């Protein structure tokens, strides 16, 4: 392995997120924008200064998959646990680094939250990792990185920020009354699965099952003996559940709502798709292909060990029930799709759409998003193919007051519906053959594939027509990874868009890294060959 300095090319983006916001609303171009691009968790606090969301609920993989007992152990601890740290590394460093890479310009503050606030060495490491990532950008496109202990500590006035644009909703942003580009409840609604199902946009037919009311408040601070014991275990700041053995009003409400939802699932004929209201990174979605999968889903929903429904419904309170966070969606499965695309575009103030890119999705066997691939030579054709569904979506989110980037996941099928009076499925004949388009997910925020169109010039000027972004984890450092792929980095064929080295969580003090990497290829085969080689030496990361 060589030791000479790796000579990295300077990367110049075709445009930046800051430029796109100015394009979306020229009347506010003079205002200083700040960006909050982190993830959030509703099951567990990420750090002592970054509490879990209680109002704006998100069902990510940790929320759905980590047993309540393990969550209790983490929240009962007086120190940050390995579980909390592993989530914090992704949500507070990897995700915001990836978006900060395309933010653009030293006049745009990009807000980061420390993985271990209060530790001087860790705070310095957080900054070093982010600065090392953006160092390859041309100076005029490097964002101003601002590190805070938590969302309640953003120095908005000191930074001279007029408005904050956010990726996901954070409870503390609302509590602090920060000025926002889009109202938080509105943006949360636009990202909700029930919102999409009832939007009238081209989607598979779906049934929304709403929750009746909310968890009854504790009368006099108490419910029953079982609930008192539960509260003693959970501790301060933990996700409180209505325990399975509750004999009070809360238990009766919980059993009634779970029964209603499961009854709808039982009555639904497979195949279908089950979704919770707010998912993140592909979590919260179950593809029910047959009756056996349906039985497995019911067990997952009802099981007291995994407690998906119990965890979700326990968080429906008087403060958030108007947003219907406990609703679930049962939708038809799109049969025999011939294409799976992620279409990204910009929504302007008047609800107009500006096409950015159409990439192909990479989903693993657990239905989790792990990356995207783009073919630059096909973009004009794909723009024409999706212009109708793009325009419809932009008009819908625009009328609710949203401006900014949007991503839609679209399945394409040759089976043209004869009568779609409710859902109005999009029809395209851009390729000389009519196909139907179905929106299966709507991300009204920065998406994981947004960087790919902004890197078009970087790759095409080097003779590459295809590119892909994906997340990865490995044992070793950033430097070691770059040494392994020295030629690819020096020729601009590979670049790091996010990276975090960590040696805290293992006894051997071996460095483990998580990263987000973009690679380019002369054609699709060349790209796939390189991706295969990279994947063979690393592991995928899911969110």
Tab-separated table of N, CA, C and O in Angstrom, residues 98-185:
chain	number	residue	atom	x	y	z
A	98	UNK	N	-23.514	14.140	3.617
A	98	UNK	CA	-23.900	13.836	2.241
A	98	UNK	C	-24.640	15.008	1.605
A	98	UNK	O	-24.402	15.366	0.442
A	99	UNK	N	-25.544	15.630	2.363
A	99	UNK	CA	-26.276	16.772	1.829
A	99	UNK	C	-25.452	18.053	1.861
A	99	UNK	O	-25.586	18.914	0.992
A	100	UNK	N	-24.596	18.194	2.877
A	100	UNK	CA	-23.730	19.374	2.957
A	100	UNK	C	-22.788	19.443	1.761
A	100	UNK	O	-22.396	20.536	1.333
A	101	UNK	N	-22.439	18.288	1.216
A	101	UNK	CA	-21.536	18.232	0.065
A	101	UNK	C	-22.087	19.033	-1.106
A	101	UNK	O	-21.330	19.569	-1.922
A	102	UNK	N	-23.417	19.121	-1.215
A	102	UNK	CA	-24.017	19.825	-2.350
A	102	UNK	C	-24.653	21.157	-1.930
A	102	UNK	O	-25.317	21.803	-2.728
A	103	UNK	N	-24.450	21.558	-0.675
A	103	UNK	CA	-25.084	22.788	-0.179
A	103	UNK	C	-24.605	24.016	-0.931
A	103	UNK	O	-25.396	24.828	-1.397
A	104	UNK	N	-23.288	24.176	-1.001
A	104	UNK	CA	-22.728	25.262	-1.802
A	104	UNK	C	-22.504	26.563	-1.069
A	104	UNK	O	-23.435	27.124	-0.490
A	105	UNK	N	-21.257	27.046	-1.101
A	105	UNK	CA	-20.953	28.414	-0.713
A	105	UNK	C	-20.736	28.655	0.761
A	105	UNK	O	-21.505	28.184	1.594
A	106	UNK	N	-19.691	29.422	1.104
A	106	UNK	CA	-19.380	29.744	2.503
A	106	UNK	C	-20.399	30.668	3.155
A	106	UNK	O	-20.359	30.889	4.359
A	107	UNK	N	-21.342	31.208	2.366
A	107	UNK	CA	-22.363	32.089	2.928
A	107	UNK	C	-23.620	31.330	3.338
A	107	UNK	O	-24.593	31.940	3.775
A	108	UNK	N	-23.598	30.012	3.174
A	108	UNK	CA	-24.741	29.186	3.564
A	108	UNK	C	-24.358	28.306	4.752
A	108	UNK	O	-23.672	27.294	4.587
A	109	UNK	N	-24.757	28.672	5.970
A	109	UNK	CA	-24.449	27.837	7.134
A	109	UNK	C	-25.172	26.495	7.055
A	109	UNK	O	-26.375	26.443	6.820
A	110	UNK	N	-24.421	25.437	7.223
A	110	UNK	CA	-24.988	24.091	7.261
A	110	UNK	C	-24.800	23.558	8.672
A	110	UNK	O	-23.668	23.472	9.169
A	111	UNK	N	-25.901	23.242	9.331
A	111	UNK	CA	-25.887	22.941	10.759
A	111	UNK	C	-25.625	21.453	10.999
A	111	UNK	O	-26.318	20.590	10.446
A	112	UNK	N	-24.632	21.175	11.835
A	112	UNK	CA	-24.339	19.815	12.291
A	112	UNK	C	-24.545	19.751	13.798
A	112	UNK	O	-24.412	20.765	14.493
A	113	UNK	N	-24.853	18.555	14.295
A	113	UNK	CA	-24.989	18.337	15.727
A	113	UNK	C	-23.963	17.297	16.157
A	113	UNK	O	-23.801	16.260	15.507
A	114	UNK	N	-23.267	17.588	17.255
A	114	UNK	CA	-22.167	16.726	17.686
A	114	UNK	C	-22.655	15.346	18.107
A	114	UNK	O	-23.702	15.206	18.755
A	115	UNK	N	-21.878	14.349	17.737
A	115	UNK	CA	-22.189	12.965	18.080
A	115	UNK	C	-22.031	12.728	19.583
A	115	UNK	O	-22.798	11.962	20.182
A	116	UNK	N	-21.044	13.386	20.188
A	116	UNK	CA	-20.820	13.286	21.641
A	116	UNK	C	-20.616	14.684	22.209
A	116	UNK	O	-19.486	15.088	22.502
A	117	UNK	N	-21.692	15.460	22.352
A	117	UNK	CA	-21.532	16.833	22.838
A	117	UNK	C	-20.925	16.877	24.237
A	117	UNK	O	-21.250	16.044	25.087
A	118	UNK	N	-20.019	17.821	24.440
A	118	UNK	CA	-19.347	17.939	25.729
A	118	UNK	C	-17.965	17.320	25.751
A	118	UNK	O	-17.148	17.635	26.624
A	119	UNK	N	-17.669	16.462	24.802
A	119	UNK	CA	-16.338	15.863	24.689
A	119	UNK	C	-15.541	16.657	23.662
A	119	UNK	O	-15.836	16.614	22.471
A	120	UNK	N	-14.530	17.384	24.128
A	120	UNK	CA	-13.764	18.253	23.240
A	120	UNK	C	-13.105	17.461	22.112
A	120	UNK	O	-13.091	17.910	20.953
A	121	UNK	N	-12.580	16.282	22.448
A	121	UNK	CA	-11.890	15.492	21.420
A	121	UNK	C	-12.873	14.970	20.377
A	121	UNK	O	-12.585	14.968	19.174
A	122	UNK	N	-14.048	14.535	20.831
A	122	UNK	CA	-15.041	14.029	19.893
A	122	UNK	C	-15.627	15.151	19.035
A	122	UNK	O	-15.893	14.969	17.847
A	123	UNK	N	-15.837	16.319	19.639
A	123	UNK	CA	-16.351	17.453	18.873
A	123	UNK	C	-15.347	17.868	17.798
A	123	UNK	O	-15.736	18.205	16.668
A	124	UNK	N	-14.066	17.821	18.140
A	124	UNK	CA	-13.037	18.140	17.148
A	124	UNK	C	-13.010	17.090	16.042
A	124	UNK	O	-12.804	17.410	14.862
A	125	UNK	N	-13.235	15.830	16.433
A	125	UNK	CA	-13.251	14.755	15.435
A	125	UNK	C	-14.452	14.903	14.503
A	125	UNK	O	-14.314	14.707	13.283
A	126	UNK	N	-15.612	15.258	15.051
A	126	UNK	CA	-16.794	15.500	14.216
A	126	UNK	C	-16.487	16.538	13.140
A	126	UNK	O	-16.800	16.351	11.957
A	127	UNK	N	-15.883	17.645	13.544
A	127	UNK	CA	-15.568	18.718	12.599
A	127	UNK	C	-14.530	18.264	11.582
A	127	UNK	O	-14.663	18.541	10.389
A	128	UNK	N	-13.522	17.553	12.054
A	128	UNK	CA	-12.466	17.095	11.142
A	128	UNK	C	-13.031	16.196	10.054
A	128	UNK	O	-12.671	16.326	8.871
A	129	UNK	N	-13.912	15.283	10.425
A	129	UNK	CA	-14.483	14.359	9.445
A	129	UNK	C	-15.288	15.101	8.379
A	129	UNK	O	-15.175	14.814	7.180
A	130	UNK	N	-16.102	16.050	8.818
A	130	UNK	CA	-16.917	16.803	7.856
A	130	UNK	C	-16.047	17.702	6.970
A	130	UNK	O	-16.268	17.806	5.758
A	131	UNK	N	-15.071	18.357	7.563
A	131	UNK	CA	-14.200	19.249	6.789
A	131	UNK	C	-13.357	18.467	5.788
A	131	UNK	O	-13.097	18.957	4.677
A	132	UNK	N	-12.929	17.268	6.158
A	132	UNK	CA	-12.142	16.446	5.232
A	132	UNK	C	-12.982	16.060	4.020
A	132	UNK	O	-12.470	15.943	2.899
A	133	UNK	N	-14.276	15.869	4.232
A	133	UNK	CA	-15.164	15.487	3.125
A	133	UNK	C	-15.340	16.634	2.131
A	133	UNK	O	-15.222	16.440	0.921
A	134	UNK	N	-15.608	17.832	2.626
A	134	UNK	CA	-15.899	18.944	1.713
A	134	UNK	C	-14.634	19.622	1.185
A	134	UNK	O	-14.731	20.499	0.319
A	135	UNK	N	-13.460	19.198	1.664
A	135	UNK	CA	-12.211	19.838	1.232
A	135	UNK	C	-11.951	19.670	-0.257
A	135	UNK	O	-11.217	20.458	-0.859
A	136	UNK	N	-12.538	18.648	-0.881
A	136	UNK	CA	-12.304	18.413	-2.311
A	136	UNK	C	-13.111	19.360	-3.184
A	136	UNK	O	-12.866	19.461	-4.394
A	137	UNK	N	-14.093	20.056	-2.603
A	137	UNK	CA	-14.907	20.986	-3.377
A	137	UNK	C	-14.130	22.263	-3.678
A	137	UNK	O	-13.240	22.661	-2.915
A	138	UNK	N	-14.478	22.916	-4.781
A	138	UNK	CA	-13.872	24.210	-5.071
A	138	UNK	C	-14.246	25.170	-3.942
A	138	UNK	O	-15.340	25.094	-3.386
A	139	UNK	N	-13.327	26.072	-3.540
A	139	UNK	CA	-13.545	26.918	-2.364
A	139	UNK	C	-14.871	27.667	-2.374
A	139	UNK	O	-15.512	27.807	-1.331
A	140	UNK	N	-15.298	28.138	-3.538
A	140	UNK	CA	-16.541	28.914	-3.587
A	140	UNK	C	-17.781	28.056	-3.388
A	140	UNK	O	-18.885	28.589	-3.208
A	141	UNK	N	-17.621	26.732	-3.378
A	141	UNK	CA	-18.766	25.848	-3.171
A	141	UNK	C	-18.701	25.086	-1.851
A	141	UNK	O	-19.552	24.235	-1.585
A	142	UNK	N	-17.730	25.410	-1.005
A	142	UNK	CA	-17.652	24.760	0.303
A	142	UNK	C	-18.567	25.482	1.284
A	142	UNK	O	-18.439	26.679	1.502
A	143	UNK	N	-19.494	24.758	1.889
A	143	UNK	CA	-20.425	25.410	2.820
A	143	UNK	C	-19.745	25.775	4.134
A	143	UNK	O	-18.688	25.241	4.486
A	144	UNK	N	-20.368	26.671	4.850
A	144	UNK	CA	-19.928	27.034	6.198
A	144	UNK	C	-20.490	25.998	7.162
A	144	UNK	O	-21.713	25.849	7.286
A	145	UNK	N	-19.627	25.247	7.822
A	145	UNK	CA	-20.070	24.197	8.740
A	145	UNK	C	-20.209	24.772	10.146
A	145	UNK	O	-19.276	25.370	10.675
A	146	UNK	N	-21.376	24.596	10.738
A	146	UNK	CA	-21.654	25.093	12.082
A	146	UNK	C	-22.040	23.913	12.958
A	146	UNK	O	-22.982	23.180	12.635
A	147	UNK	N	-21.306	23.704	14.052
A	147	UNK	CA	-21.566	22.566	14.932
A	147	UNK	C	-22.222	23.041	16.228
A	147	UNK	O	-21.794	24.014	16.846
A	148	UNK	N	-23.280	22.342	16.617
A	148	UNK	CA	-24.031	22.656	17.832
A	148	UNK	C	-24.205	21.378	18.645
A	148	UNK	O	-24.073	20.270	18.127
A	149	UNK	N	-24.533	21.558	19.926
A	149	UNK	CA	-24.769	20.374	20.755
A	149	UNK	C	-26.110	19.725	20.427
A	149	UNK	O	-26.243	18.507	20.466
A	150	UNK	N	-27.116	20.556	20.078
A	150	UNK	CA	-28.427	20.006	19.778
A	150	UNK	C	-29.292	21.013	19.062
A	150	UNK	O	-28.933	22.193	18.922
A	151	UNK	N	-30.476	20.601	18.606
A	151	UNK	CA	-31.359	21.483	17.836
A	151	UNK	C	-31.809	22.730	18.591
A	151	UNK	O	-32.154	23.735	17.968
A	152	UNK	N	-31.801	22.683	19.913
A	152	UNK	CA	-32.215	23.850	20.693
A	152	UNK	C	-31.103	24.889	20.807
A	152	UNK	O	-31.323	25.968	21.373
A	153	UNK	N	-29.932	24.576	20.271
A	153	UNK	CA	-28.773	25.456	20.441
A	153	UNK	C	-28.284	26.078	19.133
A	153	UNK	O	-27.145	26.537	19.053
A	154	UNK	N	-29.087	26.109	18.101
A	154	UNK	CA	-28.653	26.676	16.819
A	154	UNK	C	-28.543	28.195	16.950
A	154	UNK	O	-29.525	28.870	17.285
A	155	UNK	N	-27.366	28.777	16.697
A	155	UNK	CA	-27.180	30.234	16.847
A	155	UNK	C	-27.706	31.004	15.634
A	155	UNK	O	-26.948	31.626	14.884
A	156	UNK	N	-29.003	30.971	15.437
A	156	UNK	CA	-29.614	31.565	14.248
A	156	UNK	C	-29.297	33.056	14.132
A	156	UNK	O	-28.877	33.541	13.077
A	157	UNK	N	-29.484	33.802	15.225
A	157	UNK	CA	-29.237	35.246	15.177
A	157	UNK	C	-27.766	35.554	14.952
A	157	UNK	O	-27.418	36.452	14.184
A	158	UNK	N	-26.902	34.838	15.664
A	158	UNK	CA	-25.470	35.080	15.529
A	158	UNK	C	-24.977	34.813	14.107
A	158	UNK	O	-24.047	35.467	13.620
A	159	UNK	N	-25.592	33.861	13.434
A	159	UNK	CA	-25.204	33.523	12.063
A	159	UNK	C	-25.851	34.446	11.038
A	159	UNK	O	-25.487	34.417	9.856
A	160	UNK	N	-26.805	35.231	11.475
A	160	UNK	CA	-27.520	36.096	10.535
A	160	UNK	C	-28.420	35.322	9.594
A	160	UNK	O	-28.679	35.762	8.471
A	161	UNK	N	-28.925	34.167	10.053
A	161	UNK	CA	-29.784	33.323	9.224
A	161	UNK	C	-31.214	33.862	9.251
A	161	UNK	O	-31.780	34.114	10.317
A	162	UNK	N	-31.790	34.053	8.081
A	162	UNK	CA	-33.165	34.524	7.978
A	162	UNK	C	-34.177	33.386	8.031
A	162	UNK	O	-35.263	33.540	8.589
A	163	UNK	N	-33.810	32.236	7.431
A	163	UNK	CA	-34.729	31.095	7.393
A	163	UNK	C	-33.931	29.802	7.386
A	163	UNK	O	-32.834	29.742	6.837
A	164	UNK	N	-34.518	28.775	8.007
A	164	UNK	CA	-33.913	27.444	7.999
A	164	UNK	C	-34.703	26.529	7.075
A	164	UNK	O	-35.934	26.469	7.146
A	165	UNK	N	-33.993	25.812	6.217
A	165	UNK	CA	-34.594	24.730	5.429
A	165	UNK	C	-34.187	23.427	6.089
A	165	UNK	O	-33.010	23.241	6.425
A	166	UNK	N	-35.140	22.532	6.294
A	166	UNK	CA	-34.851	21.308	7.046
A	166	UNK	C	-35.156	20.071	6.209
A	166	UNK	O	-36.018	20.089	5.330
A	167	UNK	N	-34.425	19.015	6.519
A	167	UNK	CA	-34.630	17.736	5.815
A	167	UNK	C	-35.811	16.983	6.425
A	167	UNK	O	-36.710	16.545	5.721
A	168	UNK	N	-35.770	16.818	7.743
A	168	UNK	CA	-36.876	16.195	8.476
A	168	UNK	C	-37.258	17.101	9.633
A	168	UNK	O	-36.495	17.976	10.038
A	169	UNK	N	-38.442	16.887	10.160
A	169	UNK	CA	-38.944	17.763	11.207
A	169	UNK	C	-38.329	17.393	12.557
A	169	UNK	O	-38.269	16.223	12.925
A	170	UNK	N	-37.900	18.397	13.305
A	170	UNK	CA	-37.347	18.204	14.638
A	170	UNK	C	-38.224	18.949	15.640
A	170	UNK	O	-38.510	20.140	15.462
A	171	UNK	N	-38.627	18.274	16.695
A	171	UNK	CA	-39.491	18.898	17.691
A	171	UNK	C	-38.902	20.200	18.226
A	171	UNK	O	-39.617	21.189	18.425
A	172	UNK	N	-37.594	20.205	18.492
A	172	UNK	CA	-36.965	21.372	19.116
A	172	UNK	C	-36.960	22.597	18.205
A	172	UNK	O	-36.918	23.728	18.694
A	173	UNK	N	-36.978	22.406	16.896
A	173	UNK	CA	-37.037	23.560	15.995
A	173	UNK	C	-38.340	24.313	16.207
A	173	UNK	O	-38.379	25.550	16.179
A	174	UNK	N	-39.418	23.586	16.418
A	174	UNK	CA	-40.717	24.205	16.659
A	174	UNK	C	-40.762	24.842	18.036
A	174	UNK	O	-41.279	25.954	18.209
A	175	UNK	N	-40.222	24.133	19.020
A	175	UNK	CA	-40.239	24.665	20.384
A	175	UNK	C	-39.479	25.984	20.482
A	175	UNK	O	-39.856	26.886	21.222
A	176	UNK	N	-38.388	26.087	19.718
A	176	UNK	CA	-37.566	27.301	19.758
A	176	UNK	C	-38.121	28.409	18.874
A	176	UNK	O	-37.679	29.552	18.951
A	177	UNK	N	-39.064	28.084	18.004
A	177	UNK	CA	-39.663	29.105	17.158
A	177	UNK	C	-38.742	29.637	16.078
A	177	UNK	O	-38.858	30.802	15.677
A	178	UNK	N	-37.833	28.806	15.581
A	178	UNK	CA	-36.932	29.251	14.517
A	178	UNK	C	-37.721	29.582	13.244
A	178	UNK	O	-38.728	28.926	12.944
A	179	UNK	N	-37.268	30.576	12.474
A	179	UNK	CA	-37.924	30.866	11.190
A	179	UNK	C	-37.618	29.777	10.171
A	179	UNK	O	-36.452	29.427	9.957
A	180	UNK	N	-38.656	29.216	9.550
A	180	UNK	CA	-38.479	28.086	8.645
A	180	UNK	C	-38.973	28.428	7.244
A	180	UNK	O	-39.887	29.237	7.072
A	181	UNK	N	-38.387	27.788	6.232
A	181	UNK	CA	-38.827	27.980	4.852
A	181	UNK	C	-40.237	27.426	4.676
A	181	UNK	O	-41.086	28.025	4.008
A	182	UNK	N	-40.502	26.265	5.291
A	182	UNK	CA	-41.810	25.609	5.187
A	182	UNK	C	-42.294	25.254	6.584
A	182	UNK	O	-41.517	24.778	7.411
A	183	UNK	N	-43.564	25.480	6.849
A	183	UNK	CA	-44.154	25.097	8.115
A	183	UNK	C	-43.926	23.608	8.381
A	183	UNK	O	-44.111	22.771	7.497
A	184	UNK	N	-43.544	23.266	9.620
A	184	UNK	CA	-43.164	21.884	9.924
A	184	UNK	C	-44.328	20.907	9.778
A	184	UNK	O	-44.152	19.803	9.258
A	185	UNK	N	-45.503	21.262	10.271
A	185	UNK	CA	-46.644	20.346	10.144
A	185	UNK	C	-46.976	20.110	8.677
A	185	UNK	O	-47.338	19.000	8.276
